[in-house]
Amino acid sequence: MFDLTIREVAQKLRSKEFSVRELVLATLDKIQKEDIKINAFVTVCADQALEAANRADKLIAKTPADELPILCGIPFTAKDVFCTKGVETTASSNVLKNFLPPYDATPIKRVKQEGAILIGKTNCDAWGHGASTENSDFFPTRNPWNLDYVPGGSCGGSAAAVACGMGFFSIAEDTGGSIRQPSAFCNVTGLKVTYGRVSRYGAIAFACSLDTVGPIAKTVDDCALVLQKIAGPDDLDATAVLDAPPDYINCLTKGFKNIVLGLPKEYYGAGLDKEIRQAIDETIRIFEGLGARTIEISLPATARSVPTYYIIAPSETSSNLARYDGIRFGHSRDSFGAEAKRRIMLGTYALSAGYYDAYYKRAMKVRNLIKKDFDKAFTEVDAIIAPITPTPPFKIGEKTDDPVAMYLCDVYSGPINLAGIPSLAMPCGFTKNNLPIGFQLIGPQLSESLLFAAGHAYQQVTDWHKRKPNLN
């Protein structure tokens, strides 16, 4: 049952092939047996999940199948940056250890209202600071395709859990690639939404002008089903888009006609791994076979995106993390890990008197140039096809002593957050060492429907997303 999509599981629950309780018990058993190898979970909420399963079974028993919410009875996970009522929420940090929020974050609340069942909270780089999940204050998560390698970050636990079938989707968060990079590393599908498309209320902030909430799941269809339920305006988040979301589900089957895909030359130059380039070249040929036309474009400010991101993001996180002290949360600031301290110091320096204009203000000007690059590109093309990372998954410990090398993992993903536009990550191949390769489709603001249509068409003629890791 763990290879099924959300739609397939929902159908079997409604036809009584198995109950929600049986599904939840099987998922909990899988976590108990397999997560000892992966370390995807910070918290498993078995009791709460079984109580929710009983409620879902009663609802299914008395409700006509066509009136049941599609997510009713579906086990899911959440990155441990989302507040979950009565369930420990730590952001994988010692500072928040044992913190029990009194409310659910808006995205969590919305899927719970649809009957989805929170099975556990997944590990991440503490506060979202990292690209490997090695910066968790608790333990590193391992890549299910090869336990010696990282699963990506900061949502490595979420991507690994979905890849292993320990939950059918995950509510995740992307500040500079945190959904897309681990999706690529773990062979799953993930969506970075337009800034504000999904409410951030109840999400522990990393960098407020960059943070976005989106799903990680097995397929584009699954991501669309989840986004349909979590997107939309929220009175509790002033940055949320006020327009109601379109019908993402119907958009999936519309396909695309005469779509023009841009190939940014700055994303395909020196530094891109040859195996990733070969896999994406084949992906481009598949899209052309589906009727797309491709042209080369330029995003000249790309070279400045990493230094720009690593001024803006640490500046915002230094402000956000100032609220965490022993008076409010029980653990002193001495509990911050090394990477959090590094980013606090970088951000505080960039915002300090005498340096604000030289660093933060200048970075914001470059951010505007990056956005203008994308705006210009989207006058020529409908979407952009690009790599997500310059390299395939790397070994645990390989980059921990070189923060700059770790930061460069964001070179193809960070610009999308700086521009506030959406990006859909999908599997597209494997290296000769059987490590996953992914690519991203990037669109203009609020173009999630187009990305879903193109991505769904691609997954109808490929089977990369159907391949599963073997932990035996």
Coordinates of C-alpha atoms in Angstrom, one line a residue:
M1 CA 0.0 0.0 0.0
F2 CA 2.9 2.4 0.5
D3 CA 3.6 2.7 -3.2
L4 CA 0.1 4.1 -3.8
T5 CA -0.6 7.7 -4.6
I6 CA -3.0 9.8 -2.5
R7 CA -5.8 9.3 -5.0
E8 CA -5.3 5.5 -5.1
V9 CA -5.2 5.3 -1.3
A10 CA -8.4 7.4 -1.0
Q11 CA -10.2 5.0 -3.5
K12 CA -9.2 1.9 -1.5
L13 CA -10.3 3.5 1.8
R14 CA -13.7 4.3 0.3
S15 CA -14.0 0.7 -1.2
K16 CA -13.2 -0.7 2.3
E17 CA -10.1 -2.6 1.1
F18 CA -8.5 -1.5 4.3
S19 CA -9.5 0.8 7.1
V20 CA -7.8 4.1 8.1
R21 CA -6.8 2.5 11.4
E22 CA -5.1 -0.4 9.5
L23 CA -3.4 2.1 7.2
V24 CA -2.1 4.2 10.2
L25 CA -1.0 1.1 12.1
A26 CA 0.9 -0.2 9.0
T27 CA 2.5 3.2 8.6
L28 CA 3.6 3.4 12.3
D29 CA 5.0 -0.2 12.0
K30 CA 7.0 0.9 8.9
I31 CA 8.4 3.9 10.7
Q32 CA 9.4 1.7 13.7
K33 CA 11.2 -0.8 11.5
E34 CA 12.8 1.5 8.9
D35 CA 13.4 4.9 10.5
I36 CA 16.1 3.5 12.7
K37 CA 18.2 3.5 9.5
I38 CA 17.0 6.9 8.1
N39 CA 16.3 9.1 11.1
A40 CA 13.6 11.0 9.2
F41 CA 11.5 11.7 12.3
V42 CA 12.0 13.9 15.3
T43 CA 8.6 13.0 16.8
V44 CA 6.1 10.2 16.0
C45 CA 2.6 11.0 17.3
A46 CA 1.1 7.5 17.4
D47 CA -1.6 8.0 19.9
Q48 CA -3.0 11.1 18.3
A49 CA -2.8 9.5 14.9
L50 CA -4.8 6.4 16.0
E51 CA -7.4 8.7 17.6
A52 CA -7.7 10.6 14.3
A53 CA -7.9 7.3 12.4
N54 CA -10.9 6.1 14.5
R55 CA -12.7 9.4 13.7
A56 CA -11.9 9.1 10.0
D57 CA -13.2 5.5 9.9
K58 CA -16.5 6.6 11.4
L59 CA -16.8 9.5 8.9
I60 CA -16.1 7.2 6.0
A61 CA -18.7 4.7 7.3
K62 CA -21.5 7.2 7.3
T63 CA -20.6 9.5 4.4
P64 CA -21.2 8.8 0.7
A65 CA -17.9 8.3 -1.1
D66 CA -18.4 11.2 -3.4
E67 CA -18.9 13.6 -0.5
L68 CA -15.7 12.6 1.4
P69 CA -12.7 15.0 1.2
I70 CA -9.9 13.4 -0.9
L71 CA -7.4 13.7 2.0
C72 CA -9.7 12.0 4.6
G73 CA -7.7 9.2 6.3
I74 CA -4.4 10.0 4.5
P75 CA -1.3 9.8 6.8
F76 CA 1.0 12.8 6.4
T77 CA 4.1 14.3 8.0
A78 CA 5.2 17.9 8.7
K79 CA 8.6 19.5 8.8
D80 CA 9.3 20.3 12.4
V81 CA 9.1 24.0 11.9
F82 CA 5.2 24.0 11.9
C83 CA 3.4 24.5 15.1
T84 CA 1.2 21.4 15.9
K85 CA -1.2 21.6 18.8
G86 CA -0.1 19.4 21.6
V87 CA 2.7 17.9 19.6
E88 CA 6.3 18.9 20.3
T89 CA 7.6 21.4 17.8
T90 CA 11.4 22.1 17.9
A91 CA 12.6 23.3 14.5
S92 CA 15.1 20.5 15.2
S93 CA 16.8 22.8 17.7
N94 CA 17.8 22.4 21.3
V95 CA 16.4 25.9 22.0
L96 CA 12.8 24.7 21.4
K97 CA 13.2 21.2 22.8
N98 CA 9.9 20.2 24.7
F99 CA 8.0 23.1 23.3
L100 CA 4.3 22.2 22.9
P101 CA 2.4 24.7 20.8
P102 CA -1.2 25.6 21.8
Y103 CA -2.4 25.8 18.2
D104 CA -1.9 24.4 14.7
A105 CA -0.2 26.3 11.9
T106 CA -2.7 27.3 9.2
P107 CA -1.5 24.7 6.6
I108 CA -1.6 21.9 9.2
K109 CA -5.0 23.0 10.4
R110 CA -6.4 23.0 6.8
V111 CA -5.3 19.5 5.9
K112 CA -6.5 18.2 9.3
Q113 CA -9.9 19.7 8.6
E114 CA -9.9 17.6 5.4
G115 CA -9.3 14.5 7.6
A116 CA -5.6 14.0 6.9
I117 CA -3.8 12.4 9.8
L118 CA -0.5 13.7 11.2
I119 CA 1.8 10.8 11.7
G120 CA 4.9 12.6 12.9
K121 CA 7.2 15.6 12.6
T122 CA 10.3 15.3 10.4
N123 CA 13.9 16.2 11.0
C124 CA 15.5 19.3 9.4
D125 CA 18.5 21.5 9.6
A126 CA 17.9 23.5 12.8
W127 CA 15.8 26.6 12.0
G128 CA 16.0 25.6 8.3
H129 CA 19.7 26.5 8.2
G130 CA 21.3 24.1 5.8
A131 CA 21.3 22.0 2.6
S132 CA 21.9 18.5 4.1
T133 CA 20.0 18.0 7.3
E134 CA 23.3 17.6 9.0
N135 CA 22.7 20.8 11.0
S136 CA 19.9 19.3 13.0
D137 CA 20.7 19.7 16.7
F138 CA 19.6 16.1 17.2
F139 CA 20.9 13.8 14.5
P140 CA 21.5 13.8 10.7
T141 CA 19.0 12.2 8.4
R142 CA 20.3 9.7 5.8
N143 CA 19.4 9.3 2.2
P144 CA 17.2 6.2 1.7
W145 CA 18.9 5.5 -1.7
N146 CA 22.3 5.3 0.0
L147 CA 22.7 5.6 3.7
D148 CA 26.2 7.1 3.4
Y149 CA 24.7 10.2 1.6
V150 CA 22.7 13.2 2.7
P151 CA 19.0 13.5 1.8
G152 CA 19.3 17.2 1.1
G153 CA 18.1 20.0 3.3
S154 CA 16.6 21.6 5.1
C155 CA 13.6 19.4 4.5
G156 CA 15.6 16.2 4.3
G157 CA 13.4 14.4 6.8
S158 CA 10.3 15.2 4.9
A159 CA 11.7 14.1 1.6
A160 CA 13.2 10.9 3.0
A161 CA 9.9 10.0 4.8
V162 CA 7.9 10.4 1.6
A163 CA 10.4 8.4 -0.5
C164 CA 10.2 5.5 2.0
G165 CA 6.4 5.6 2.2
M166 CA 6.4 6.8 5.8
G167 CA 3.5 9.2 5.1
F168 CA 1.9 10.0 1.8
F169 CA 2.9 13.7 1.7
S170 CA 4.6 16.2 3.9
I171 CA 3.9 19.8 4.6
A172 CA 7.3 21.4 4.1
E173 CA 8.9 24.8 3.8
D174 CA 11.3 26.4 1.2
T175 CA 13.4 29.5 1.9
G176 CA 16.2 28.9 -0.6
G177 CA 15.6 25.4 -2.0
S178 CA 14.6 23.5 1.1
I179 CA 11.8 21.6 -0.6
R180 CA 13.3 21.2 -4.1
Q181 CA 16.8 20.1 -3.3
P182 CA 15.8 17.2 -1.0
S183 CA 13.1 16.3 -3.4
A184 CA 15.8 15.9 -6.1
F185 CA 18.1 14.0 -3.7
C186 CA 15.4 11.6 -2.6
N187 CA 13.5 11.1 -5.9
V188 CA 10.2 12.7 -4.9
T189 CA 8.1 15.6 -6.2
G190 CA 8.1 19.0 -4.4
L191 CA 6.6 22.4 -5.0
K192 CA 8.0 25.8 -4.0
V193 CA 5.0 28.1 -4.3
T194 CA 4.7 31.7 -5.2
Y195 CA 5.5 33.8 -2.1
G196 CA 2.3 34.2 -0.2
R197 CA 0.3 31.5 -2.0
V198 CA 0.1 29.5 1.2
S199 CA -0.2 31.1 4.6
R200 CA 3.0 31.0 6.8
Y201 CA 1.0 31.5 10.0
G202 CA 2.3 29.1 12.6
A203 CA 5.6 28.4 10.7
I204 CA 8.7 29.1 12.7
A205 CA 10.3 31.9 10.7
F206 CA 13.7 31.6 9.0
A207 CA 13.7 34.6 6.6
C208 CA 10.2 36.1 6.4
S209 CA 10.6 37.6 2.9
L210 CA 11.8 34.3 1.5
D211 CA 9.9 31.6 3.4
T212 CA 7.2 29.6 1.5
V213 CA 5.1 26.6 2.5
G214 CA 4.4 23.8 0.0
P215 CA 4.0 20.0 -0.3
I216 CA 6.4 17.2 -0.9
A217 CA 4.7 14.1 -2.3
K218 CA 5.2 11.2 -4.8
T219 CA 3.7 12.8 -7.8
V220 CA 2.6 16.1 -9.4
D221 CA -1.0 15.0 -8.9
D222 CA -0.4 14.5 -5.2
C223 CA 1.1 17.9 -4.9
A224 CA -1.8 19.5 -6.6
L225 CA -4.3 17.7 -4.3
V226 CA -2.5 19.0 -1.3
L227 CA -2.0 22.6 -2.6
Q228 CA -5.7 22.8 -3.4
K229 CA -6.4 22.4 0.3
I230 CA -3.6 24.6 1.9
A231 CA -3.5 27.5 -0.5
G232 CA -5.6 30.6 -0.1
P233 CA -6.0 33.8 1.9
D234 CA -5.6 33.8 5.7
D235 CA -6.6 36.6 8.0
L236 CA -3.8 35.5 10.3
D237 CA -1.1 36.2 7.7
A238 CA -0.9 39.6 6.1
T239 CA 1.5 38.4 3.4
A240 CA -0.9 35.7 2.1
V241 CA -2.2 36.2 -1.4
L242 CA -5.8 37.5 -1.2
D243 CA -7.1 35.8 -4.4
A244 CA -8.7 32.4 -4.0
P245 CA -6.6 29.6 -5.6
P246 CA -7.7 28.2 -9.0
D247 CA -8.8 24.6 -9.6
Y248 CA -5.4 23.0 -9.6
I249 CA -6.9 19.5 -10.1
N250 CA -8.7 20.3 -13.3
C251 CA -5.7 22.1 -14.6
L252 CA -3.7 18.8 -14.5
T253 CA -5.5 17.2 -17.4
K254 CA -5.6 20.3 -19.6
G255 CA -2.1 19.7 -20.7
F256 CA -0.3 22.5 -22.5
K257 CA -0.2 23.7 -26.1
N258 CA 2.6 25.7 -27.8
I259 CA 4.4 26.1 -24.4
V260 CA 7.8 27.8 -24.7
L261 CA 10.4 26.6 -22.2
G262 CA 13.5 28.8 -21.5
L263 CA 16.9 27.3 -20.9
P264 CA 19.0 29.8 -18.9
K265 CA 22.6 29.6 -20.1
E266 CA 23.8 30.6 -16.6
Y267 CA 22.3 27.4 -15.2
Y268 CA 24.0 25.1 -17.8
G269 CA 27.6 26.3 -17.6
A270 CA 30.7 25.3 -15.7
G271 CA 30.0 23.7 -12.3
L272 CA 27.0 21.6 -13.4
D273 CA 27.6 17.9 -13.0
K274 CA 27.8 16.0 -16.3
E275 CA 25.3 13.3 -15.3
I276 CA 22.8 16.0 -14.2
R277 CA 23.3 17.8 -17.5
Q278 CA 22.7 14.5 -19.5
A279 CA 19.5 13.7 -17.5
I280 CA 18.1 17.2 -18.0
D281 CA 19.0 17.2 -21.7
E282 CA 16.9 14.0 -22.1
T283 CA 14.1 15.7 -20.1
I284 CA 14.2 18.6 -22.5
R285 CA 13.9 16.2 -25.4
I286 CA 10.8 14.6 -23.7
F287 CA 9.1 18.0 -23.3
E288 CA 9.9 18.8 -27.0
G289 CA 8.3 15.5 -27.9
L290 CA 5.2 16.5 -25.9
G291 CA 4.9 19.7 -28.0
A292 CA 7.0 22.2 -26.1
R293 CA 9.5 24.5 -27.8
T294 CA 12.7 25.5 -26.1
I295 CA 14.9 28.6 -26.5
E296 CA 18.0 29.8 -24.7
I297 CA 17.6 32.7 -22.3
S298 CA 19.8 34.7 -20.0
L299 CA 19.5 35.4 -16.3
P300 CA 22.6 37.6 -15.9
A301 CA 22.2 38.3 -12.2
T302 CA 22.4 34.6 -11.3
A303 CA 26.1 34.9 -10.5
R304 CA 25.2 37.3 -7.7
S305 CA 22.3 35.3 -6.2
V306 CA 24.3 33.3 -3.6
P307 CA 26.0 36.3 -2.0
T308 CA 22.7 38.2 -2.2
Y309 CA 20.8 35.4 -0.5
Y310 CA 23.4 34.9 2.2
I311 CA 23.2 38.6 3.2
I312 CA 19.4 38.8 3.2
A313 CA 18.6 35.4 4.7
P314 CA 21.0 35.7 7.7
S315 CA 19.9 39.3 8.3
E316 CA 16.3 38.3 8.6
T317 CA 17.1 35.2 10.7
S318 CA 19.2 37.2 13.1
S319 CA 16.1 39.3 13.7
N320 CA 13.8 36.4 13.9
L321 CA 15.9 34.4 16.3
A322 CA 16.3 37.3 18.7
R323 CA 12.9 36.3 20.3
Y324 CA 14.2 32.9 21.5
D325 CA 15.4 33.1 25.1
G326 CA 15.0 31.1 28.3
I327 CA 12.2 33.3 29.6
R328 CA 9.8 32.3 26.9
F329 CA 11.0 28.9 25.8
G330 CA 13.0 27.4 28.6
H331 CA 16.4 27.0 26.9
S332 CA 19.1 29.7 26.8
R333 CA 20.7 31.1 23.6
D334 CA 23.7 29.0 24.5
S335 CA 21.7 26.1 23.0
F336 CA 22.0 27.5 19.5
G337 CA 24.0 25.3 17.2
A338 CA 27.1 26.4 15.3
E339 CA 25.4 27.1 12.0
A340 CA 22.7 29.2 13.7
K341 CA 25.3 31.2 15.5
R342 CA 27.2 31.7 12.2
R343 CA 24.1 33.1 10.5
I344 CA 23.1 35.3 13.5
M345 CA 26.6 36.8 13.5
L346 CA 26.5 37.3 9.7
G347 CA 23.1 38.9 9.8
T348 CA 23.7 41.1 12.7
Y349 CA 26.9 42.4 11.1
A350 CA 25.1 43.1 7.8
L351 CA 22.4 45.1 9.7
S352 CA 24.7 47.0 12.0
A353 CA 25.3 50.7 11.9
G354 CA 27.8 51.6 9.2
Y355 CA 27.3 48.4 7.3
Y356 CA 23.6 48.4 6.5
D357 CA 24.0 50.4 3.3
A358 CA 27.1 48.5 2.2
Y359 CA 25.6 45.1 2.6
Y360 CA 21.9 44.7 3.3
K361 CA 20.7 47.7 1.3
R362 CA 22.9 46.8 -1.6
A363 CA 21.8 43.1 -1.5
M364 CA 18.2 44.3 -1.7
K365 CA 19.0 46.2 -4.9
V366 CA 20.6 43.2 -6.4
R367 CA 17.5 41.1 -5.4
N368 CA 15.4 43.5 -7.5
L369 CA 17.8 42.9 -10.5
I370 CA 17.3 39.2 -10.1
K371 CA 13.5 39.6 -10.1
K372 CA 13.7 41.8 -13.2
D373 CA 15.8 39.1 -14.9
F374 CA 12.9 36.6 -14.4
D375 CA 10.3 39.2 -15.4
K376 CA 12.1 39.8 -18.7
A377 CA 12.5 36.1 -19.3
F378 CA 8.8 35.5 -18.8
T379 CA 8.0 37.9 -21.6
E380 CA 9.8 35.5 -23.9
V381 CA 8.9 32.1 -22.4
D382 CA 6.1 30.5 -20.5
A383 CA 8.3 28.6 -18.0
I384 CA 11.9 27.8 -17.4
I385 CA 13.5 24.3 -17.2
A386 CA 16.6 24.1 -15.1
P387 CA 18.7 21.9 -12.7
I388 CA 18.0 22.2 -9.0
T389 CA 21.5 21.5 -7.7
P390 CA 24.9 21.6 -9.3
T391 CA 25.8 18.1 -8.0
P392 CA 24.0 14.9 -7.1
P393 CA 23.7 13.9 -3.4
F394 CA 27.0 14.2 -1.6
K395 CA 28.3 12.1 1.3
I396 CA 27.5 12.8 4.9
G397 CA 30.4 14.9 6.3
E398 CA 31.7 15.9 2.9
K399 CA 30.8 19.6 3.1
T400 CA 30.4 20.1 6.9
D401 CA 33.8 21.8 7.3
D402 CA 33.3 24.1 4.3
P403 CA 30.2 26.3 4.8
V404 CA 30.8 28.1 1.5
A405 CA 30.7 24.9 -0.4
M406 CA 27.4 24.0 1.4
Y407 CA 26.0 27.5 0.6
L408 CA 26.8 27.0 -3.1
C409 CA 24.3 24.2 -3.2
D410 CA 21.6 27.0 -3.5
V411 CA 23.0 28.5 -6.7
Y412 CA 20.1 27.3 -8.8
S413 CA 17.4 27.3 -6.2
G414 CA 18.0 30.5 -4.2
P415 CA 17.2 32.9 -7.1
I416 CA 13.6 31.6 -7.3
N417 CA 13.0 32.6 -3.6
L418 CA 14.6 36.0 -4.1
A419 CA 12.2 36.6 -7.0
G420 CA 9.1 35.2 -5.2
I421 CA 8.1 32.9 -8.0
P422 CA 7.0 29.2 -8.0
S423 CA 9.1 26.1 -8.9
L424 CA 8.1 22.5 -9.3
A425 CA 10.8 19.8 -8.6
M426 CA 10.5 16.4 -10.2
P427 CA 12.7 13.3 -10.6
C428 CA 14.4 12.8 -14.0
G429 CA 17.0 10.1 -13.7
F430 CA 19.8 8.5 -11.7
T431 CA 23.6 8.7 -11.6
K432 CA 25.7 5.7 -12.4
N433 CA 25.9 5.2 -8.6
N434 CA 22.1 5.0 -8.4
L435 CA 21.6 8.4 -6.8
P436 CA 18.5 10.4 -7.8
I437 CA 18.6 13.4 -10.2
G438 CA 15.9 16.0 -10.3
F439 CA 15.0 19.1 -12.3
Q440 CA 12.8 22.1 -11.8
L441 CA 10.1 23.9 -13.8
I442 CA 10.1 27.6 -12.9
G443 CA 7.1 29.9 -13.7
P444 CA 6.0 33.5 -13.2
Q445 CA 4.1 34.4 -10.1
L446 CA 0.9 32.4 -9.4
S447 CA 1.6 30.0 -12.4
E448 CA 1.3 26.9 -10.3
S449 CA -1.4 25.6 -12.6
L450 CA 0.8 25.8 -15.6
L451 CA 3.7 24.0 -13.8
F452 CA 1.3 21.3 -12.7
A453 CA 0.0 20.8 -16.2
A454 CA 3.5 20.5 -17.7
G455 CA 4.8 18.4 -14.8
H456 CA 1.8 16.0 -14.9
A457 CA 2.2 15.5 -18.7
Y458 CA 5.9 14.7 -18.1
Q459 CA 5.1 12.1 -15.4
Q460 CA 2.6 10.5 -17.6
V461 CA 5.3 9.5 -20.1
T462 CA 8.2 8.8 -17.6
D463 CA 8.5 6.5 -14.6
W464 CA 11.4 8.0 -12.6
H465 CA 9.0 9.0 -9.9
K466 CA 7.7 5.4 -9.5
R467 CA 11.1 4.1 -8.5
K468 CA 11.5 3.3 -4.8
P469 CA 14.5 2.9 -2.5
N470 CA 15.2 -0.5 -1.1
L471 CA 16.2 -0.5 2.6
N472 CA 16.5 -4.2 3.0

